[in-house]
Short mmCIF file of C-alpha atoms and ligand atoms in Angstrom, two decimals:
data_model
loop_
_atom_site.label_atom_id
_atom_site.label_comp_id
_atom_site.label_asym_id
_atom_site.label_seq_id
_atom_site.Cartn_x
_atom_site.Cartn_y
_atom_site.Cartn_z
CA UNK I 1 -14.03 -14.12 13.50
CA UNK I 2 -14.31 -17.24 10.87
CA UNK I 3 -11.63 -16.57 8.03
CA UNK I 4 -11.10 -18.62 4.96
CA UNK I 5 -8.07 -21.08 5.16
CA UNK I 6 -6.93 -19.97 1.97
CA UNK I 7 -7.01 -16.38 2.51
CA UNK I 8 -4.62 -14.02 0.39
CA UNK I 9 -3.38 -11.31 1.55
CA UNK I 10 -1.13 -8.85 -0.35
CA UNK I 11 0.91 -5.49 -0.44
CA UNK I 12 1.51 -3.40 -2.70
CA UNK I 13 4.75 -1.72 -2.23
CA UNK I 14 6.79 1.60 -3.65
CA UNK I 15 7.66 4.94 -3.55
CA UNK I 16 4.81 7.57 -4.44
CA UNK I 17 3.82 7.52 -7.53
CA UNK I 18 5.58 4.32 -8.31
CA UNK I 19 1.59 2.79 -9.65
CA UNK I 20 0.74 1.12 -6.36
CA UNK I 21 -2.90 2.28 -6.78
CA UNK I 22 -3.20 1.45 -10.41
CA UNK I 23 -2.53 -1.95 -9.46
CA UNK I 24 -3.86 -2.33 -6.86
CA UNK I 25 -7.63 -1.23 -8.18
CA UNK I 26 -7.02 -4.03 -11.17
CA UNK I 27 -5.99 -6.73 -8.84
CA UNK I 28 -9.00 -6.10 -6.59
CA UNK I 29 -11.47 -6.26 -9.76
CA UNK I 30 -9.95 -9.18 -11.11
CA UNK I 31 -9.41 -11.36 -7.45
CA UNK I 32 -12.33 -10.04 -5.38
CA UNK I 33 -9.89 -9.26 -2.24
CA UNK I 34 -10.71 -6.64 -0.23
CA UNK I 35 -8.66 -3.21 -1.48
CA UNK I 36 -7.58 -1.16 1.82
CA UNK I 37 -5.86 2.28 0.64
CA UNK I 38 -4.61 4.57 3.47
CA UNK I 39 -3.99 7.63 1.54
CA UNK I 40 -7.51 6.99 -0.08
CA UNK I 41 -8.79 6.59 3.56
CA UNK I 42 -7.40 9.95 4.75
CA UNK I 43 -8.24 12.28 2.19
CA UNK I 44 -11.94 10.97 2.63
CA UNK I 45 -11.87 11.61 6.26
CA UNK I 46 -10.08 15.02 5.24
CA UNK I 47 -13.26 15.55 2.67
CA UNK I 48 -15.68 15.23 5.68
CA UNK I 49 -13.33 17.28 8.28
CA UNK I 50 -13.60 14.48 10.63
CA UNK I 51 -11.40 14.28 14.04
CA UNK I 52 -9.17 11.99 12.20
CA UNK I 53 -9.21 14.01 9.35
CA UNK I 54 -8.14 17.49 11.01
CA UNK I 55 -5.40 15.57 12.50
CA UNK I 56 -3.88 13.73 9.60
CA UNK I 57 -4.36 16.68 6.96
CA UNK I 58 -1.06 18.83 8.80
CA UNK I 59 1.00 15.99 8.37
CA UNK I 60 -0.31 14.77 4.81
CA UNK I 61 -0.20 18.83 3.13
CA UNK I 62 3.83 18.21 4.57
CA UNK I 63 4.93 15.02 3.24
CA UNK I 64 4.83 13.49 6.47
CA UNK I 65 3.52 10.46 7.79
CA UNK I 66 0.53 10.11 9.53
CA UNK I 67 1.44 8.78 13.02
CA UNK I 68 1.60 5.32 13.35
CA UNK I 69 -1.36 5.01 15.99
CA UNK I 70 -3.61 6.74 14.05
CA UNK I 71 -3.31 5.28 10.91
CA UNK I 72 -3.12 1.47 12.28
CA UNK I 73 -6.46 2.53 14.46
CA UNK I 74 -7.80 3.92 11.28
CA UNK I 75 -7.04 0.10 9.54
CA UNK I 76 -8.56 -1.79 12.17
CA UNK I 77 -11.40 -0.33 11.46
CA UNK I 78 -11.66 -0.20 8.14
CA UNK I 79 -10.52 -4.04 8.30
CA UNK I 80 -13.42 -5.05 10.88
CA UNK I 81 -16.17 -4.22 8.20
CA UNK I 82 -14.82 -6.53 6.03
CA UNK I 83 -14.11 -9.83 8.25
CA UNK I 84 -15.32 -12.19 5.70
CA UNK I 85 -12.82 -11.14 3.06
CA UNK I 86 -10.96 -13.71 1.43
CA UNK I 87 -8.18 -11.62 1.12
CA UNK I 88 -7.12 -7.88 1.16
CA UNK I 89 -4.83 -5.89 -0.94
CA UNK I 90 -2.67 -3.31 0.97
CA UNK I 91 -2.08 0.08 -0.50
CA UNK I 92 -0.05 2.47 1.49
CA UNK I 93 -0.30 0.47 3.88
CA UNK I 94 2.26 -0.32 6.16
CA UNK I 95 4.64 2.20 5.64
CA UNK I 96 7.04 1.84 8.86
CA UNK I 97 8.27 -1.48 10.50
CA UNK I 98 5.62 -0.95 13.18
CA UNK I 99 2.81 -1.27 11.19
CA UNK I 100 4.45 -4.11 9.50
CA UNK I 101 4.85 -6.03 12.83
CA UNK I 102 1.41 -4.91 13.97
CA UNK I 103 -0.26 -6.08 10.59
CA UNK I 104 1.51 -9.65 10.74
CA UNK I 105 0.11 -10.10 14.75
CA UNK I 106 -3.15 -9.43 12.93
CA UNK I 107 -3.46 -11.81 10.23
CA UNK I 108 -1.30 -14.05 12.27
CA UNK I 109 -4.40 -14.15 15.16
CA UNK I 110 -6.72 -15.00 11.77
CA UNK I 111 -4.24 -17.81 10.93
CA UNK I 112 -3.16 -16.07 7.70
CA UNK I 113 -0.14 -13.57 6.11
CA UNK I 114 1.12 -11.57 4.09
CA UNK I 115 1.57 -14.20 1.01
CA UNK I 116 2.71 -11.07 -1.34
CA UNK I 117 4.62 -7.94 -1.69
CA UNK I 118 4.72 -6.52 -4.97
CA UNK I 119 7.50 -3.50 -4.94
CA UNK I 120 7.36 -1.33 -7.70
CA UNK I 121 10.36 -0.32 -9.13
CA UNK I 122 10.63 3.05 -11.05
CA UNK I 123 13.49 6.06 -10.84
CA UNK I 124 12.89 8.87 -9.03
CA UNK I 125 13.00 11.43 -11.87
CA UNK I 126 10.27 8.95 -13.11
CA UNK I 127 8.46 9.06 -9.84
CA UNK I 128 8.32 12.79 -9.78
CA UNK I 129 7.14 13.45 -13.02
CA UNK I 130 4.47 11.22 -13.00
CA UNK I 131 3.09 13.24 -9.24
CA UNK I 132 3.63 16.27 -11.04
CA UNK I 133 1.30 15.21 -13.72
CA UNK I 134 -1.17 13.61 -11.74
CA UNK I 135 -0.97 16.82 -9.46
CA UNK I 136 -2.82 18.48 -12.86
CA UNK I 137 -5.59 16.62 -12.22
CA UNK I 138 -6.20 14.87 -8.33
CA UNK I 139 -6.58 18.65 -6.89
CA UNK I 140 -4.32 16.67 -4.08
CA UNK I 141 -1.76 19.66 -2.69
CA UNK I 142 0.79 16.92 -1.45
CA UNK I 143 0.98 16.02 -5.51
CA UNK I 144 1.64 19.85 -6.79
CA UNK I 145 4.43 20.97 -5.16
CA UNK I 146 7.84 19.56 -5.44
CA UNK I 147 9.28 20.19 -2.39
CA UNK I 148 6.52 18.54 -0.84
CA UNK I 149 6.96 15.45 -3.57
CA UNK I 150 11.01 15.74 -2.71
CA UNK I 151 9.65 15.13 1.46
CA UNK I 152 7.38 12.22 0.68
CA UNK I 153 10.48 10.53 -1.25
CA UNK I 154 12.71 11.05 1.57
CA UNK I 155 10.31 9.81 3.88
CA UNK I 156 9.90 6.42 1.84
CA UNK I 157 13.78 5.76 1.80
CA UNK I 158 14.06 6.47 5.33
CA UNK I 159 11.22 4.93 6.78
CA UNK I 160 9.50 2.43 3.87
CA UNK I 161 12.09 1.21 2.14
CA UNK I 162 13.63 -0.74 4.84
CA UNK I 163 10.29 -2.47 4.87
CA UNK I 164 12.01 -3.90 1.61
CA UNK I 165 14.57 -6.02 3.17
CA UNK I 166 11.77 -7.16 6.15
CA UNK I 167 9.40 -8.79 3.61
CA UNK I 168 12.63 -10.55 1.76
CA UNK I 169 13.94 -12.06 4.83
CA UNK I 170 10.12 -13.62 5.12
CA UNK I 171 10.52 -14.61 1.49
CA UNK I 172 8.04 -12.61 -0.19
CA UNK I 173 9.27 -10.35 -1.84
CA UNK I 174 8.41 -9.35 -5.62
CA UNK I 175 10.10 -6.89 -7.62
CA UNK I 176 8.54 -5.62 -10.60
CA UNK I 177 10.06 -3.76 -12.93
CA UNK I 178 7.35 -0.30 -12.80
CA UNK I 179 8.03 0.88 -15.72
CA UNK I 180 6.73 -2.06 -17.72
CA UNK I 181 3.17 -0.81 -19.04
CA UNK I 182 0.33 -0.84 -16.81
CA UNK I 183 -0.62 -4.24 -18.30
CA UNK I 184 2.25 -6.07 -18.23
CA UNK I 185 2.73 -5.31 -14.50
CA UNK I 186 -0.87 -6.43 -14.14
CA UNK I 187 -0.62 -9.57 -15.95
CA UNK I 188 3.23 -10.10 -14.01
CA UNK I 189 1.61 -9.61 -10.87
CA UNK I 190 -1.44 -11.63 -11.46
CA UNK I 191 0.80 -14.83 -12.93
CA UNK I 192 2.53 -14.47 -9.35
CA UNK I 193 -0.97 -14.74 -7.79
CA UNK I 194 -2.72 -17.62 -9.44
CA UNK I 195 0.50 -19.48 -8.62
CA UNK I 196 -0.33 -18.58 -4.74
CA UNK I 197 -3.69 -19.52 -5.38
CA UNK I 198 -2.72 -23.27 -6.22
CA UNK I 199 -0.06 -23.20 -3.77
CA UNK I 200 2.35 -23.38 -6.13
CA UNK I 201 4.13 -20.11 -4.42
CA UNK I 202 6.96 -19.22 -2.47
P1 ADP U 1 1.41 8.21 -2.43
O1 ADP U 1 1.62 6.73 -2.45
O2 ADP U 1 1.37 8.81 -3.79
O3 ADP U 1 2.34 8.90 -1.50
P2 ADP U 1 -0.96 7.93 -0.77
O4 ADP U 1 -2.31 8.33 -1.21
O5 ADP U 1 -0.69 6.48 -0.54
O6 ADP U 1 -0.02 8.54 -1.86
O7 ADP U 1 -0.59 8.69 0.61
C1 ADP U 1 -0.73 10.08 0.77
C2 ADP U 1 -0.23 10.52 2.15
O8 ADP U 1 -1.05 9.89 3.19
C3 ADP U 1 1.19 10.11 2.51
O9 ADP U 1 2.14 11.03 1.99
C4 ADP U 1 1.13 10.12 4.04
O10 ADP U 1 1.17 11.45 4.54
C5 ADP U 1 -0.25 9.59 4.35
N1 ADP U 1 -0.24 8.12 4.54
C6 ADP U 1 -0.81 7.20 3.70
N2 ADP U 1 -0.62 5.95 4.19
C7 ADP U 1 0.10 6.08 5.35
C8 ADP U 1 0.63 5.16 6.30
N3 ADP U 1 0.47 3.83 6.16
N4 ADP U 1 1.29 5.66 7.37
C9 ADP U 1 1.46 6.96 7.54
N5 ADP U 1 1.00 7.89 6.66
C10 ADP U 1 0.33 7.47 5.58
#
């Protein structure tokens, strides 16, 4: 597969609810890179009761994470269609250290890397009001009940946030203050890019 040299890829890092997905959807209209959103990518194949779906929707309706096999089998995929890309933007996506490592082997075999992690910062009372509301509205069970919001935080400090100190040791590592408004962080975020751009970056 041909890749562009200067291929840019990103992730887009937090807790739930932290505005990964907000973001993300902005920085894709505005840079053209491919946006790749796990949780997006389940509940579809949830919505069509596929294999993948049945299997992922125990574990989503929980808190838990998806196993790591079947959601970096579910990326490759969804990452094949778009070959040509001249960059992606990561949503969800990794969420453990093993799909960190696997997802650097990949880009590494297409010559390129992770050039950004944007982490959004935000406090968890924050975090779980903002799921509660959006609960009102996304018809998404994981975002209704707060036991279920109080297992998916967990989960990110015991199994994400370590991610955290992976991507600084590589030296590309962002934090951005989350509760900025949602176009400050976009215009933050999208200074940080142009500077990658015109290799003016970390
Ligand atoms: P949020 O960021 O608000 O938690 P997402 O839509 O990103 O919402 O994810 C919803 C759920 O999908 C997660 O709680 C988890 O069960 C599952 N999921 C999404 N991405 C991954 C991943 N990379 N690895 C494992 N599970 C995942």
């Amino acid at each position: 597969m041909k890749v562009k040299p200067n291929m840019i890829n990103i992730v887009m890092f937090g807790p739930p609810g932290a505005g990964k997905g907000t973001q993300a959807r902005l920085l894709g209209k505005r840079f053209g890179y491919v946006y790749i959103a796990t949780g997006d990518m389940f509940r579809e194949h949830i919505k069509n009761q596929t294999a993948l779906g049945k299997l992922a929707q125990q574990y989503i309706d929980n808190g838990d994470l998806v196993p790591d096999e079947v959601t970096i089998d579910m990326i490759r995929e969804e990452i094949k269609k778009a070959p040509q890309a001249e960059g992606y933007i990561f949503d969800g996506f990794p969420r453990t250290i093993v799909q960190a490592r696997v997802l650097d082997d990949f880009l590494q075999s297409k010559n390129a890397r992770v050039n950004a992690v944007f982490a959004l910062e935000v406090p968890e009372a924050v975090l779980i009001e903002r799921i509660l509301n959006r609960g009102k509205t996304s018809g998404r069970k994981d975002d209704a009940n707060v036991e279920t919001i109080k297992v998916r935080l967990e989960k990110y400090k015991t199994n994400t946030e370590p991610l955290k100190n992976y991507y600084r040791e590589k030296g590309v590592l962002y934090e951005i203050d989350g509760l900025q408004p949602i176009e400050e962080i976009h215009e933050e975020i999208s200074r940080i890019i142009e500077q990658l751009k015109n290799g003016n970056g970390r």
